[in-house]
Amino acid sequence: MTLLQKIKNIVRSRSIHVCYVDVGSCNGCDIEVLACLSPRYDIEQYGIVVHNNPREADILLIIGAFTPGWEDKLRMVWDRIPAPKAAVAIGNCPVSGCCFNRPGSLVDPPVSKHIPVAASVPGCPPRPTEILSAILSIAPTVFRDYEVNQ
Ligand code: SF4
């Protein structure tokens, strides 16, 4: 890897674009992600920008217990994110279905059956600080060995 590429990777790992999707939640985890944007946690001071545009994302946050309507859509969102990229499951829902995973329920966890998931943040819901530290710890690994073929 060239020195220029290494520098680019370091810079990109400090300017992280996060796209988040809710694949069927109670909105508890959504609120904790939104709390990360508040002045108290101020996610942008770490160079993290949260939006809903997969084409500009580096990290995909997934919230919820995977309802059937997301069968093709989540894969479509994932495919639109340019490499390098990583998916992080937020809360217990994307891992186990949490309280939605009952007999007769249509939810289909874990989300890792549908797209590759690099990390998960357990909790119902997890705290904003836990969400923040997951993003900050996964970002350098996303960019560390990435090499653009030019
Ligand atoms: S993990 Fe808990 S708080 Fe988060 S979406 Fe599921 S049920 Fe709601």
mmCIF file of C-alpha atoms and ligand atoms in Angstrom:
data_model
loop_
_atom_site.group_PDB
_atom_site.id
_atom_site.type_symbol
_atom_site.label_atom_id
_atom_site.label_comp_id
_atom_site.label_asym_id
_atom_site.label_seq_id
_atom_site.Cartn_x
_atom_site.Cartn_y
_atom_site.Cartn_z
ATOM 1 C CA MET A 1 0.000 0.000 0.000
ATOM 2 C CA THR A 2 1.319 3.445 -0.938
ATOM 3 C CA LEU A 3 1.939 6.155 1.646
ATOM 4 C CA LEU A 4 -0.742 8.291 -0.007
ATOM 5 C CA GLN A 5 -3.277 5.487 0.339
ATOM 6 C CA LYS A 6 -2.351 5.009 3.999
ATOM 7 C CA ILE A 7 -2.846 8.725 4.648
ATOM 8 C CA LYS A 8 -6.196 8.637 2.820
ATOM 9 C CA ASN A 9 -7.331 5.714 4.958
ATOM 10 C CA ILE A 10 -6.342 7.493 8.186
ATOM 11 C CA VAL A 11 -8.170 10.641 7.107
ATOM 12 C CA ARG A 12 -11.280 8.705 6.054
ATOM 13 C CA SER A 13 -11.352 6.827 9.352
ATOM 14 C CA ARG A 14 -11.687 10.207 11.062
ATOM 15 C CA SER A 15 -14.527 11.367 8.824
ATOM 16 C CA ILE A 16 -17.126 8.654 9.118
ATOM 17 C CA HIS A 17 -20.454 8.762 7.360
ATOM 18 C CA VAL A 18 -23.115 6.671 9.040
ATOM 19 C CA CYS A 19 -26.369 5.617 7.406
ATOM 20 C CA TYR A 20 -28.976 4.028 9.593
ATOM 21 C CA VAL A 21 -31.969 1.878 8.819
ATOM 22 C CA ASP A 22 -34.763 0.678 11.037
ATOM 23 C CA VAL A 23 -35.885 -2.786 9.895
ATOM 24 C CA GLY A 24 -38.679 -3.107 12.463
ATOM 25 C CA SER A 25 -38.121 -1.735 15.937
ATOM 26 C CA CYS A 26 -40.054 -0.231 18.835
ATOM 27 C CA ASN A 27 -38.150 3.037 18.198
ATOM 28 C CA GLY A 28 -36.274 2.745 21.489
ATOM 29 C CA CYS A 29 -32.937 2.254 19.728
ATOM 30 C CA ASP A 30 -33.773 5.014 17.206
ATOM 31 C CA ILE A 31 -34.112 7.439 20.071
ATOM 32 C CA GLU A 32 -30.717 6.426 21.462
ATOM 33 C CA VAL A 33 -29.113 6.996 18.038
ATOM 34 C CA LEU A 34 -30.813 10.387 17.867
ATOM 35 C CA ALA A 35 -29.529 11.148 21.373
ATOM 36 C CA CYS A 36 -26.013 10.742 19.944
ATOM 37 C CA LEU A 37 -26.754 13.849 17.840
ATOM 38 C CA SER A 38 -27.747 15.911 20.871
ATOM 39 C CA PRO A 39 -25.361 18.436 22.472
ATOM 40 C CA ARG A 40 -24.817 16.040 25.384
ATOM 41 C CA TYR A 41 -23.153 13.325 23.252
ATOM 42 C CA ASP A 42 -22.326 15.501 20.202
ATOM 43 C CA ILE A 43 -21.421 12.709 17.778
ATOM 44 C CA GLU A 44 -20.162 15.213 15.194
ATOM 45 C CA GLN A 45 -17.252 16.240 17.409
ATOM 46 C CA TYR A 46 -15.757 12.828 16.533
ATOM 47 C CA GLY A 47 -16.065 13.451 12.797
ATOM 48 C CA ILE A 48 -19.158 11.258 12.476
ATOM 49 C CA VAL A 49 -21.994 12.376 10.215
ATOM 50 C CA VAL A 50 -25.328 10.535 10.464
ATOM 51 C CA HIS A 51 -27.670 10.512 7.472
ATOM 52 C CA ASN A 52 -29.810 8.179 5.399
ATOM 53 C CA ASN A 53 -27.891 8.123 2.137
ATOM 54 C CA PRO A 54 -26.239 4.735 1.563
ATOM 55 C CA ARG A 55 -24.211 6.020 -1.391
ATOM 56 C CA GLU A 56 -22.203 8.261 0.949
ATOM 57 C CA ALA A 57 -22.005 5.891 3.905
ATOM 58 C CA ASP A 58 -19.066 4.051 5.425
ATOM 59 C CA ILE A 59 -20.959 2.381 8.250
ATOM 60 C CA LEU A 60 -24.523 1.065 8.237
ATOM 61 C CA LEU A 61 -26.344 0.999 11.585
ATOM 62 C CA ILE A 62 -29.167 -1.524 11.686
ATOM 63 C CA ILE A 63 -31.945 -1.219 14.226
ATOM 64 C CA GLY A 64 -34.874 -3.597 14.688
ATOM 65 C CA ALA A 65 -35.887 -7.225 14.491
ATOM 66 C CA PHE A 66 -35.956 -7.658 10.703
ATOM 67 C CA THR A 67 -39.527 -7.691 9.489
ATOM 68 C CA PRO A 68 -40.427 -9.459 6.194
ATOM 69 C CA GLY A 69 -40.805 -6.186 4.254
ATOM 70 C CA TRP A 70 -37.032 -5.705 4.513
ATOM 71 C CA GLU A 71 -36.124 -8.993 2.832
ATOM 72 C CA ASP A 72 -34.787 -7.428 -0.392
ATOM 73 C CA LYS A 73 -34.574 -3.812 0.725
ATOM 74 C CA LEU A 74 -31.799 -4.257 3.290
ATOM 75 C CA ARG A 75 -29.620 -6.078 0.733
ATOM 76 C CA MET A 76 -30.351 -3.251 -1.739
ATOM 77 C CA VAL A 77 -29.258 -0.610 0.805
ATOM 78 C CA TRP A 78 -26.124 -2.637 1.635
ATOM 79 C CA ASP A 79 -25.187 -3.044 -2.041
ATOM 80 C CA ARG A 80 -25.476 0.702 -2.588
ATOM 81 C CA ILE A 81 -22.849 1.479 0.049
ATOM 82 C CA PRO A 82 -19.443 1.784 -1.623
ATOM 83 C CA ALA A 83 -16.485 -0.211 -0.255
ATOM 84 C CA PRO A 84 -14.977 -0.118 2.287
ATOM 85 C CA LYS A 85 -17.989 -0.546 4.553
ATOM 86 C CA ALA A 86 -19.223 -2.240 7.697
ATOM 87 C CA ALA A 87 -22.600 -2.957 9.265
ATOM 88 C CA VAL A 88 -23.209 -2.588 12.984
ATOM 89 C CA ALA A 89 -26.296 -4.068 14.665
ATOM 90 C CA ILE A 90 -27.718 -1.774 17.350
ATOM 91 C CA GLY A 91 -29.621 -3.325 20.246
ATOM 92 C CA ASN A 92 -30.826 -6.851 20.937
ATOM 93 C CA CYS A 93 -33.423 -6.835 18.148
ATOM 94 C CA PRO A 94 -31.095 -7.322 15.136
ATOM 95 C CA VAL A 95 -29.306 -10.128 16.993
ATOM 96 C CA SER A 96 -32.107 -12.124 18.614
ATOM 97 C CA GLY A 97 -35.383 -10.371 17.781
ATOM 98 C CA CYS A 98 -35.647 -9.435 21.473
ATOM 99 C CA CYS A 99 -39.261 -9.091 22.662
ATOM 100 C CA PHE A 100 -40.581 -9.407 19.076
ATOM 101 C CA ASN A 101 -39.261 -12.951 18.630
ATOM 102 C CA ARG A 102 -42.209 -14.981 19.877
ATOM 103 C CA PRO A 103 -44.064 -18.007 18.518
ATOM 104 C CA GLY A 104 -45.997 -16.978 15.435
ATOM 105 C CA SER A 105 -44.028 -13.767 14.976
ATOM 106 C CA LEU A 106 -42.945 -12.866 11.444
ATOM 107 C CA VAL A 107 -39.610 -11.301 12.441
ATOM 108 C CA ASP A 108 -36.557 -13.042 11.036
ATOM 109 C CA PRO A 109 -33.453 -12.354 13.138
ATOM 110 C CA PRO A 110 -30.508 -12.274 13.173
ATOM 111 C CA VAL A 111 -29.795 -9.597 10.612
ATOM 112 C CA SER A 112 -26.431 -11.267 9.923
ATOM 113 C CA LYS A 113 -28.385 -13.877 7.915
ATOM 114 C CA HIS A 114 -29.161 -11.169 5.387
ATOM 115 C CA ILE A 115 -26.001 -9.011 5.219
ATOM 116 C CA PRO A 116 -22.551 -9.313 6.857
ATOM 117 C CA VAL A 117 -22.518 -7.688 10.284
ATOM 118 C CA ALA A 118 -19.134 -6.601 11.647
ATOM 119 C CA ALA A 119 -20.186 -5.766 15.210
ATOM 120 C CA SER A 120 -23.191 -5.599 17.451
ATOM 121 C CA VAL A 121 -24.048 -3.395 20.398
ATOM 122 C CA PRO A 122 -26.244 -5.328 22.867
ATOM 123 C CA GLY A 123 -28.862 -3.669 25.015
ATOM 124 C CA CYS A 124 -32.552 -2.871 24.997
ATOM 125 C CA PRO A 125 -31.744 -0.180 24.150
ATOM 126 C CA PRO A 126 -27.966 0.358 24.311
ATOM 127 C CA ARG A 127 -26.733 3.665 25.684
ATOM 128 C CA PRO A 128 -25.636 6.422 23.275
ATOM 129 C CA THR A 129 -22.073 6.132 24.624
ATOM 130 C CA GLU A 130 -22.029 2.428 23.671
ATOM 131 C CA ILE A 131 -23.270 3.227 20.157
ATOM 132 C CA LEU A 132 -20.635 5.945 19.829
ATOM 133 C CA SER A 133 -17.778 3.746 20.973
ATOM 134 C CA ALA A 134 -18.858 0.932 18.607
ATOM 135 C CA ILE A 135 -18.716 3.315 15.647
ATOM 136 C CA LEU A 136 -15.383 4.759 16.759
ATOM 137 C CA SER A 137 -13.825 1.342 17.270
ATOM 138 C CA ILE A 138 -15.052 -0.193 14.011
ATOM 139 C CA ALA A 139 -14.132 2.760 11.742
ATOM 140 C CA PRO A 140 -10.320 2.308 11.820
ATOM 141 C CA THR A 141 -10.689 -1.414 11.040
ATOM 142 C CA VAL A 142 -12.894 -0.613 8.029
ATOM 143 C CA PHE A 143 -10.241 1.590 6.467
ATOM 144 C CA ARG A 144 -7.037 0.000 7.792
ATOM 145 C CA ASP A 145 -6.266 -2.357 4.909
ATOM 146 C CA TYR A 146 -8.393 -0.805 2.213
ATOM 147 C CA GLU A 147 -6.545 -0.219 -1.020
ATOM 148 C CA VAL A 148 -8.066 1.488 -4.039
ATOM 149 C CA ASN A 149 -7.044 -0.048 -7.352
ATOM 150 C CA GLN A 150 -6.110 3.005 -9.418
HETATM 151 S S1 SF4 B 1 -33.559 -3.660 21.260
HETATM 152 FE FE1 SF4 B 1 -35.194 -3.053 22.667
HETATM 153 S S2 SF4 B 1 -35.246 -0.803 22.524
HETATM 154 FE FE2 SF4 B 1 -34.115 -1.543 20.735
HETATM 155 S S3 SF4 B 1 -35.672 -1.705 19.114
HETATM 156 FE FE3 SF4 B 1 -35.499 -3.719 20.119
HETATM 157 S S4 SF4 B 1 -37.090 -3.732 21.694
HETATM 158 FE FE4 SF4 B 1 -36.775 -1.602 21.084
#
